[in-house]
């Protein structure tokens, strides 16, 4: 019995750790889309964050500096989307893909010297006494600062979005920039902040992946996590509270994938590795049915992405 | 606050929208600005609200000449306007929508702060509690009826401390009972010292609540009268002027229609699409009959029309024309050559903006075109439609997107009425058109009835329905709530059927008719 509980708990905490980078991107993208802008470039921003975070950590030896640098890199790359979309009125889909490919290319090029490098990552909380709590202690002890920071950001974002005047304006911009403008508030500052916040969160997610979770840098290491996150935004119904279960969907299926491989299930590991992408896709398709009937909480401003060129 | 408009003119290109109009608005007074569509009423008030600068003339506020260059400036002077199109965000709550428009909204918007602290609620929710006591602040706007939404718009403007309120055609979207409530509210606001300008083309509005009537025609101010000095007949004459008399709209006489056997049978029709659904619809149409469908928008009219013409799948029931099943729940929906459809907003729903007018007309029968189409006859057909319906500019090679909405509407009506049909489904065919164009469209539409087609006519204009339809079916919540004979029925009975559950004598309170839903397409 105890074996099963331990097995389930360790799977859950493994899921939480592998879900953290995705969760951070989902939260950032929820905020971006809540302002009526879609940013597919999060994948590239995440890669830039991962590479920059890893490089800075490798050079300075301080993972915190790495995280801060990663956030900065994510913001810098998101400014490309800001300029193209808000400055030039470019199509958001095209601009997002451009940012994604740009981030992938730049991170691959500047990351070459760091491939295979070793870094000293965050210490887990195991040493600080949490680890001695019976049963769950050794799992809690395995969590790291990035996991905690990401979890804390959920209530903070919700408080801002649903309980402040600025959050109200933010949501109204996402519903209709036209009406918001008529009410005397310009939508541009909110959309600017939204894209930049998405950049910060995806840069942070990159650091959570490269500096914390894997302590490793490989070219294109995000492997589509950023794009999966954009899909999970729909599963989460643009609600920060639902972002956690949506991201855990990815985390659980990835942890399951590793478990299945270690148990020696007789399926090709390449097929098993598609599990974390397949399961969210199925859930997305299922949730689309409900979405059509109820509107699914989609900010109406996102419709403009497809009607205005 | 006393406002004077002195000799104000406004031109858009070659069109003179306002020509030397002088008007004053006194404190505590309700001024009705009466005129037909296109008479220049809205333009005049939009200048006062700072949306357009006047080309000529001056606006005086309390005797001082003031330039009102933006709506923000107008609001800071205490001038507020409620438009026909609401600027509410349906996904947000009533309170959120009020906060968005409130100039000094608090940073933290916790709901309980408003309900517990009297000082705060005293500012933002005051008018809501006063004017709509039954409306909970956390209700989502998408669950509100049209009347409640309009009320919310009014409260938004009042929250800005407006002393002068401009209401643009406020009763055009309201069923009769809600209009009556609005009149009462307007009177109350005026007694409280505010001035109200009521832009309208309806006589009832003027008679119910105006102190003074200003009649406009073709951009000119025709006359200003005290309410007691005018009669409906004299006002109509001033509004219409000595216009060249158009042939009256003729509809087939009631008796000859009712003697015929039914031509179109709609039996137990049910369908659902997104949030909208209709069920248990049973209707019969005789040849030459004009069946009006009345109802508050969003109660299933759109889906009913789509189901009849084969754009929506039926979940039960069937549609039979002359004994032949046209649509049925057991079949996939299909369009038919026997049925014409004039959808709502034809400019969006019935034309392809990037194709020429000729192609757009040919699209209605594209199955009959040969593989390499002969365009010459199509062009000739198009030209005749352009001429008959006075579509401007009359050039069949233009792209549809280059025409204005009203002209496209006339084109679509012309296209849908050009062949002989058994059933014509027309959804709001005259919405947004001026009186002359609307008249022409009614004439063309009802001529088809005289030729033997059955017409299902969806409209929001109860006056027109009462005047032209042979029977009026009221649709509410996706079901037929009653069928009325316009010769005998009382408009208030019809209004009651449109809004409330029982037909008792009490007028509906704001919170009893929340069943109105917005369509997913809207």
PDB file of N, CA and C in Angstrom, chain A residues 201-263:
ATOM      1  N   UNK A 201       7.735  35.691 -18.820  1.00  0.00           N
ATOM      2  CA  UNK A 201       7.364  34.369 -18.322  1.00  0.00           C
ATOM      3  C   UNK A 201       7.985  33.263 -19.171  1.00  0.00           C
ATOM      4  N   UNK A 202       8.063  33.457 -20.499  1.00  0.00           N
ATOM      5  CA  UNK A 202       8.620  32.379 -21.309  1.00  0.00           C
ATOM      6  C   UNK A 202      10.140  32.332 -21.154  1.00  0.00           C
ATOM      7  N   UNK A 203      10.788  33.501 -20.953  1.00  0.00           N
ATOM      8  CA  UNK A 203      12.222  33.491 -20.659  1.00  0.00           C
ATOM      9  C   UNK A 203      12.501  32.755 -19.354  1.00  0.00           C
ATOM     10  N   UNK A 204      11.672  33.074 -18.363  1.00  0.00           N
ATOM     11  CA  UNK A 204      11.778  32.397 -17.071  1.00  0.00           C
ATOM     12  C   UNK A 204      11.580  30.889 -17.241  1.00  0.00           C
ATOM     13  N   UNK A 205      10.607  30.526 -18.086  1.00  0.00           N
ATOM     14  CA  UNK A 205      10.335  29.110 -18.322  1.00  0.00           C
ATOM     15  C   UNK A 205      11.557  28.426 -18.929  1.00  0.00           C
ATOM     16  N   UNK A 206      12.244  29.145 -19.824  1.00  0.00           N
ATOM     17  CA  UNK A 206      13.452  28.579 -20.415  1.00  0.00           C
ATOM     18  C   UNK A 206      14.497  28.285 -19.345  1.00  0.00           C
ATOM     19  N   UNK A 207      14.662  29.247 -18.405  1.00  0.00           N
ATOM     20  CA  UNK A 207      15.632  29.032 -17.330  1.00  0.00           C
ATOM     21  C   UNK A 207      15.198  27.874 -16.440  1.00  0.00           C
ATOM     22  N   UNK A 208      13.885  27.798 -16.159  1.00  0.00           N
ATOM     23  CA  UNK A 208      13.394  26.707 -15.325  1.00  0.00           C
ATOM     24  C   UNK A 208      13.723  25.363 -15.962  1.00  0.00           C
ATOM     25  N   UNK A 209      13.716  25.361 -17.310  1.00  0.00           N
ATOM     26  CA  UNK A 209      13.994  24.110 -18.020  1.00  0.00           C
ATOM     27  C   UNK A 209      15.491  23.801 -18.053  1.00  0.00           C
ATOM     28  N   UNK A 210      16.294  24.801 -18.483  1.00  0.00           N
ATOM     29  CA  UNK A 210      17.713  24.521 -18.744  1.00  0.00           C
ATOM     30  C   UNK A 210      18.547  24.599 -17.469  1.00  0.00           C
ATOM     31  N   UNK A 211      18.293  25.618 -16.648  1.00  0.00           N
ATOM     32  CA  UNK A 211      19.131  25.816 -15.468  1.00  0.00           C
ATOM     33  C   UNK A 211      18.704  24.883 -14.345  1.00  0.00           C
ATOM     34  N   UNK A 212      17.375  24.769 -14.175  1.00  0.00           N
ATOM     35  CA  UNK A 212      16.889  24.048 -13.008  1.00  0.00           C
ATOM     36  C   UNK A 212      16.559  22.585 -13.307  1.00  0.00           C
ATOM     37  N   UNK A 213      15.653  22.357 -14.239  1.00  0.00           N
ATOM     38  CA  UNK A 213      15.099  21.019 -14.414  1.00  0.00           C
ATOM     39  C   UNK A 213      16.136  20.050 -14.993  1.00  0.00           C
ATOM     40  N   UNK A 214      16.794  20.435 -16.097  1.00  0.00           N
ATOM     41  CA  UNK A 214      17.715  19.499 -16.743  1.00  0.00           C
ATOM     42  C   UNK A 214      19.173  19.824 -16.449  1.00  0.00           C
ATOM     43  N   UNK A 215      19.484  21.050 -16.014  1.00  0.00           N
ATOM     44  CA  UNK A 215      20.874  21.512 -15.829  1.00  0.00           C
ATOM     45  C   UNK A 215      21.723  21.196 -17.056  1.00  0.00           C
ATOM     46  N   UNK A 216      21.200  21.542 -18.188  1.00  0.00           N
ATOM     47  CA  UNK A 216      21.822  21.090 -19.421  1.00  0.00           C
ATOM     48  C   UNK A 216      21.376  22.024 -20.546  1.00  0.00           C
ATOM     49  N   UNK A 217      22.213  22.216 -21.547  1.00  0.00           N
ATOM     50  CA  UNK A 217      21.772  22.979 -22.720  1.00  0.00           C
ATOM     51  C   UNK A 217      21.986  22.147 -23.975  1.00  0.00           C
ATOM     52  N   UNK A 218      20.921  21.954 -24.701  1.00  0.00           N
ATOM     53  CA  UNK A 218      20.984  21.310 -26.011  1.00  0.00           C
ATOM     54  C   UNK A 218      20.207  22.190 -26.979  1.00  0.00           C
ATOM     55  N   UNK A 219      20.704  22.275 -28.193  1.00  0.00           N
ATOM     56  CA  UNK A 219      20.017  23.048 -29.219  1.00  0.00           C
ATOM     57  C   UNK A 219      18.555  22.569 -29.348  1.00  0.00           C
ATOM     58  N   UNK A 220      17.615  23.514 -29.432  1.00  0.00           N
ATOM     59  CA  UNK A 220      16.181  23.210 -29.568  1.00  0.00           C
ATOM     60  C   UNK A 220      15.682  22.266 -28.475  1.00  0.00           C
ATOM     61  N   UNK A 221      16.142  22.498 -27.255  1.00  0.00           N
ATOM     62  CA  UNK A 221      15.800  21.581 -26.177  1.00  0.00           C
ATOM     63  C   UNK A 221      14.343  21.697 -25.716  1.00  0.00           C
ATOM     64  N   UNK A 222      13.671  22.811 -26.038  1.00  0.00           N
ATOM     65  CA  UNK A 222      12.282  22.954 -25.586  1.00  0.00           C
ATOM     66  C   UNK A 222      11.356  21.975 -26.298  1.00  0.00           C
ATOM     67  N   UNK A 223      11.762  21.556 -27.499  1.00  0.00           N
ATOM     68  CA  UNK A 223      11.029  20.515 -28.230  1.00  0.00           C
ATOM     69  C   UNK A 223       9.528  20.771 -28.281  1.00  0.00           C
ATOM     70  N   UNK A 224       9.143  22.008 -28.594  1.00  0.00           N
ATOM     71  CA  UNK A 224       7.720  22.278 -28.794  1.00  0.00           C
ATOM     72  C   UNK A 224       6.935  22.582 -27.534  1.00  0.00           C
ATOM     73  N   UNK A 225       7.613  22.686 -26.374  1.00  0.00           N
ATOM     74  CA  UNK A 225       6.881  22.980 -25.137  1.00  0.00           C
ATOM     75  C   UNK A 225       6.136  24.321 -25.233  1.00  0.00           C
ATOM     76  N   UNK A 226       6.771  25.293 -25.870  1.00  0.00           N
ATOM     77  CA  UNK A 226       6.140  26.604 -25.988  1.00  0.00           C
ATOM     78  C   UNK A 226       4.845  26.530 -26.790  1.00  0.00           C
ATOM     79  N   UNK A 227       4.878  25.757 -27.886  1.00  0.00           N
ATOM     80  CA  UNK A 227       3.680  25.655 -28.715  1.00  0.00           C
ATOM     81  C   UNK A 227       2.590  24.854 -28.013  1.00  0.00           C
ATOM     82  N   UNK A 228       3.002  23.799 -27.295  1.00  0.00           N
ATOM     83  CA  UNK A 228       2.026  23.041 -26.511  1.00  0.00           C
ATOM     84  C   UNK A 228       1.357  23.978 -25.513  1.00  0.00           C
ATOM     85  N   UNK A 229       2.152  24.889 -24.934  1.00  0.00           N
ATOM     86  CA  UNK A 229       1.603  25.828 -23.951  1.00  0.00           C
ATOM     87  C   UNK A 229       0.526  26.699 -24.593  1.00  0.00           C
ATOM     88  N   UNK A 230       0.745  27.130 -25.847  1.00  0.00           N
ATOM     89  CA  UNK A 230      -0.277  27.953 -26.514  1.00  0.00           C
ATOM     90  C   UNK A 230      -1.576  27.164 -26.644  1.00  0.00           C
ATOM     91  N   UNK A 231      -1.448  25.855 -26.947  1.00  0.00           N
ATOM     92  CA  UNK A 231      -2.644  25.020 -27.003  1.00  0.00           C
ATOM     93  C   UNK A 231      -3.278  24.856 -25.630  1.00  0.00           C
ATOM     94  N   UNK A 232      -2.435  24.728 -24.604  1.00  0.00           N
ATOM     95  CA  UNK A 232      -2.967  24.522 -23.248  1.00  0.00           C
ATOM     96  C   UNK A 232      -3.702  25.755 -22.729  1.00  0.00           C
ATOM     97  N   UNK A 233      -3.391  26.924 -23.308  1.00  0.00           N
ATOM     98  CA  UNK A 233      -4.131  28.130 -22.924  1.00  0.00           C
ATOM     99  C   UNK A 233      -5.621  27.931 -23.204  1.00  0.00           C
ATOM    100  N   UNK A 234      -5.915  27.254 -24.314  1.00  0.00           N
ATOM    101  CA  UNK A 234      -7.323  27.002 -24.659  1.00  0.00           C
ATOM    102  C   UNK A 234      -7.922  26.018 -23.659  1.00  0.00           C
ATOM    103  N   UNK A 235      -7.141  24.959 -23.331  1.00  0.00           N
ATOM    104  CA  UNK A 235      -7.621  23.993 -22.338  1.00  0.00           C
ATOM    105  C   UNK A 235      -7.887  24.707 -21.009  1.00  0.00           C
ATOM    106  N   UNK A 236      -7.032  25.666 -20.661  1.00  0.00           N
ATOM    107  CA  UNK A 236      -7.169  26.394 -19.399  1.00  0.00           C
ATOM    108  C   UNK A 236      -8.238  27.466 -19.461  1.00  0.00           C
ATOM    109  N   UNK A 237      -8.890  27.610 -20.630  1.00  0.00           N
ATOM    110  CA  UNK A 237      -9.960  28.605 -20.804  1.00  0.00           C
ATOM    111  C   UNK A 237      -9.526  30.010 -20.411  1.00  0.00           C
ATOM    112  N   UNK A 238      -8.305  30.364 -20.687  1.00  0.00           N
ATOM    113  CA  UNK A 238      -7.792  31.714 -20.435  1.00  0.00           C
ATOM    114  C   UNK A 238      -7.920  32.106 -18.963  1.00  0.00           C
ATOM    115  N   UNK A 239      -7.922  31.136 -18.084  1.00  0.00           N
ATOM    116  CA  UNK A 239      -8.083  31.385 -16.655  1.00  0.00           C
ATOM    117  C   UNK A 239      -6.817  30.916 -15.938  1.00  0.00           C
ATOM    118  N   UNK A 240      -6.115  31.828 -15.230  1.00  0.00           N
ATOM    119  CA  UNK A 240      -4.848  31.437 -14.590  1.00  0.00           C
ATOM    120  C   UNK A 240      -4.999  30.269 -13.628  1.00  0.00           C
ATOM    121  N   UNK A 241      -6.139  30.154 -12.972  1.00  0.00           N
ATOM    122  CA  UNK A 241      -6.328  29.056 -12.014  1.00  0.00           C
ATOM    123  C   UNK A 241      -6.336  27.706 -12.719  1.00  0.00           C
ATOM    124  N   UNK A 242      -6.895  27.669 -13.933  1.00  0.00           N
ATOM    125  CA  UNK A 242      -6.949  26.408 -14.656  1.00  0.00           C
ATOM    126  C   UNK A 242      -5.613  26.087 -15.328  1.00  0.00           C
ATOM    127  N   UNK A 243      -4.665  27.040 -15.289  1.00  0.00           N
ATOM    128  CA  UNK A 243      -3.402  26.807 -15.969  1.00  0.00           C
ATOM    129  C   UNK A 243      -2.653  25.650 -15.321  1.00  0.00           C
ATOM    130  N   UNK A 244      -2.780  25.531 -13.986  1.00  0.00           N
ATOM    131  CA  UNK A 244      -2.047  24.471 -13.296  1.00  0.00           C
ATOM    132  C   UNK A 244      -2.501  23.073 -13.737  1.00  0.00           C
ATOM    133  N   UNK A 245      -3.806  22.757 -13.654  1.00  0.00           N
ATOM    134  CA  UNK A 245      -4.201  21.432 -14.152  1.00  0.00           C
ATOM    135  C   UNK A 245      -3.857  21.230 -15.625  1.00  0.00           C
ATOM    136  N   UNK A 246      -3.990  22.289 -16.438  1.00  0.00           N
ATOM    137  CA  UNK A 246      -3.678  22.134 -17.862  1.00  0.00           C
ATOM    138  C   UNK A 246      -2.206  21.781 -18.046  1.00  0.00           C
ATOM    139  N   UNK A 247      -1.324  22.482 -17.313  1.00  0.00           N
ATOM    140  CA  UNK A 247       0.103  22.214 -17.455  1.00  0.00           C
ATOM    141  C   UNK A 247       0.461  20.859 -16.859  1.00  0.00           C
ATOM    142  N   UNK A 248      -0.241  20.473 -15.791  1.00  0.00           N
ATOM    143  CA  UNK A 248       0.028  19.163 -15.194  1.00  0.00           C
ATOM    144  C   UNK A 248      -0.301  18.033 -16.169  1.00  0.00           C
ATOM    145  N   UNK A 249      -1.260  18.303 -17.043  1.00  0.00           N
ATOM    146  CA  UNK A 249      -1.591  17.342 -18.091  1.00  0.00           C
ATOM    147  C   UNK A 249      -0.327  16.988 -18.875  1.00  0.00           C
ATOM    148  N   UNK A 250       0.427  18.026 -19.231  1.00  0.00           N
ATOM    149  CA  UNK A 250       1.693  17.804 -19.934  1.00  0.00           C
ATOM    150  C   UNK A 250       2.680  17.114 -19.004  1.00  0.00           C
ATOM    151  N   UNK A 251       2.788  17.635 -17.772  1.00  0.00           N
ATOM    152  CA  UNK A 251       3.768  17.095 -16.829  1.00  0.00           C
ATOM    153  C   UNK A 251       3.526  15.628 -16.525  1.00  0.00           C
ATOM    154  N   UNK A 252       2.272  15.279 -16.253  1.00  0.00           N
ATOM    155  CA  UNK A 252       1.958  13.889 -15.912  1.00  0.00           C
ATOM    156  C   UNK A 252       2.289  12.986 -17.092  1.00  0.00           C
ATOM    157  N   UNK A 253       1.908  13.428 -18.298  1.00  0.00           N
ATOM    158  CA  UNK A 253       2.163  12.520 -19.418  1.00  0.00           C
ATOM    159  C   UNK A 253       3.652  12.406 -19.697  1.00  0.00           C
ATOM    160  N   UNK A 254       4.439  13.459 -19.399  1.00  0.00           N
ATOM    161  CA  UNK A 254       5.878  13.321 -19.592  1.00  0.00           C
ATOM    162  C   UNK A 254       6.493  12.416 -18.522  1.00  0.00           C
ATOM    163  N   UNK A 255       6.044  12.605 -17.268  1.00  0.00           N
ATOM    164  CA  UNK A 255       6.549  11.747 -16.199  1.00  0.00           C
ATOM    165  C   UNK A 255       6.172  10.295 -16.473  1.00  0.00           C
ATOM    166  N   UNK A 256       4.964  10.115 -16.986  1.00  0.00           N
ATOM    167  CA  UNK A 256       4.488   8.776 -17.320  1.00  0.00           C
ATOM    168  C   UNK A 256       5.356   8.153 -18.408  1.00  0.00           C
ATOM    169  N   UNK A 257       5.699   8.974 -19.373  1.00  0.00           N
ATOM    170  CA  UNK A 257       6.556   8.528 -20.469  1.00  0.00           C
ATOM    171  C   UNK A 257       7.881   7.990 -19.931  1.00  0.00           C
ATOM    172  N   UNK A 258       8.512   8.756 -19.005  1.00  0.00           N
ATOM    173  CA  UNK A 258       9.793   8.322 -18.443  1.00  0.00           C
ATOM    174  C   UNK A 258       9.606   7.050 -17.619  1.00  0.00           C
ATOM    175  N   UNK A 259       8.494   7.028 -16.808  1.00  0.00           N
ATOM    176  CA  UNK A 259       8.218   5.837 -16.014  1.00  0.00           C
ATOM    177  C   UNK A 259       8.085   4.600 -16.901  1.00  0.00           C
ATOM    178  N   UNK A 260       7.270   4.760 -17.949  1.00  0.00           N
ATOM    179  CA  UNK A 260       7.022   3.615 -18.834  1.00  0.00           C
ATOM    180  C   UNK A 260       8.323   3.108 -19.437  1.00  0.00           C
ATOM    181  N   UNK A 261       9.188   4.062 -19.826  1.00  0.00           N
ATOM    182  CA  UNK A 261      10.474   3.649 -20.392  1.00  0.00           C
ATOM    183  C   UNK A 261      11.307   2.894 -19.358  1.00  0.00           C
ATOM    184  N   UNK A 262      11.291   3.402 -18.105  1.00  0.00           N
ATOM    185  CA  UNK A 262      12.132   2.755 -17.097  1.00  0.00           C
ATOM    186  C   UNK A 262      11.565   1.392 -16.696  1.00  0.00           C
ATOM    187  N   UNK A 263      10.235   1.235 -16.856  1.00  0.00           N
ATOM    188  CA  UNK A 263       9.663  -0.076 -16.571  1.00  0.00           C
ATOM    189  C   UNK A 263       9.916  -1.063 -17.707  1.00  0.00           C
TER     190      UNK A 263
END
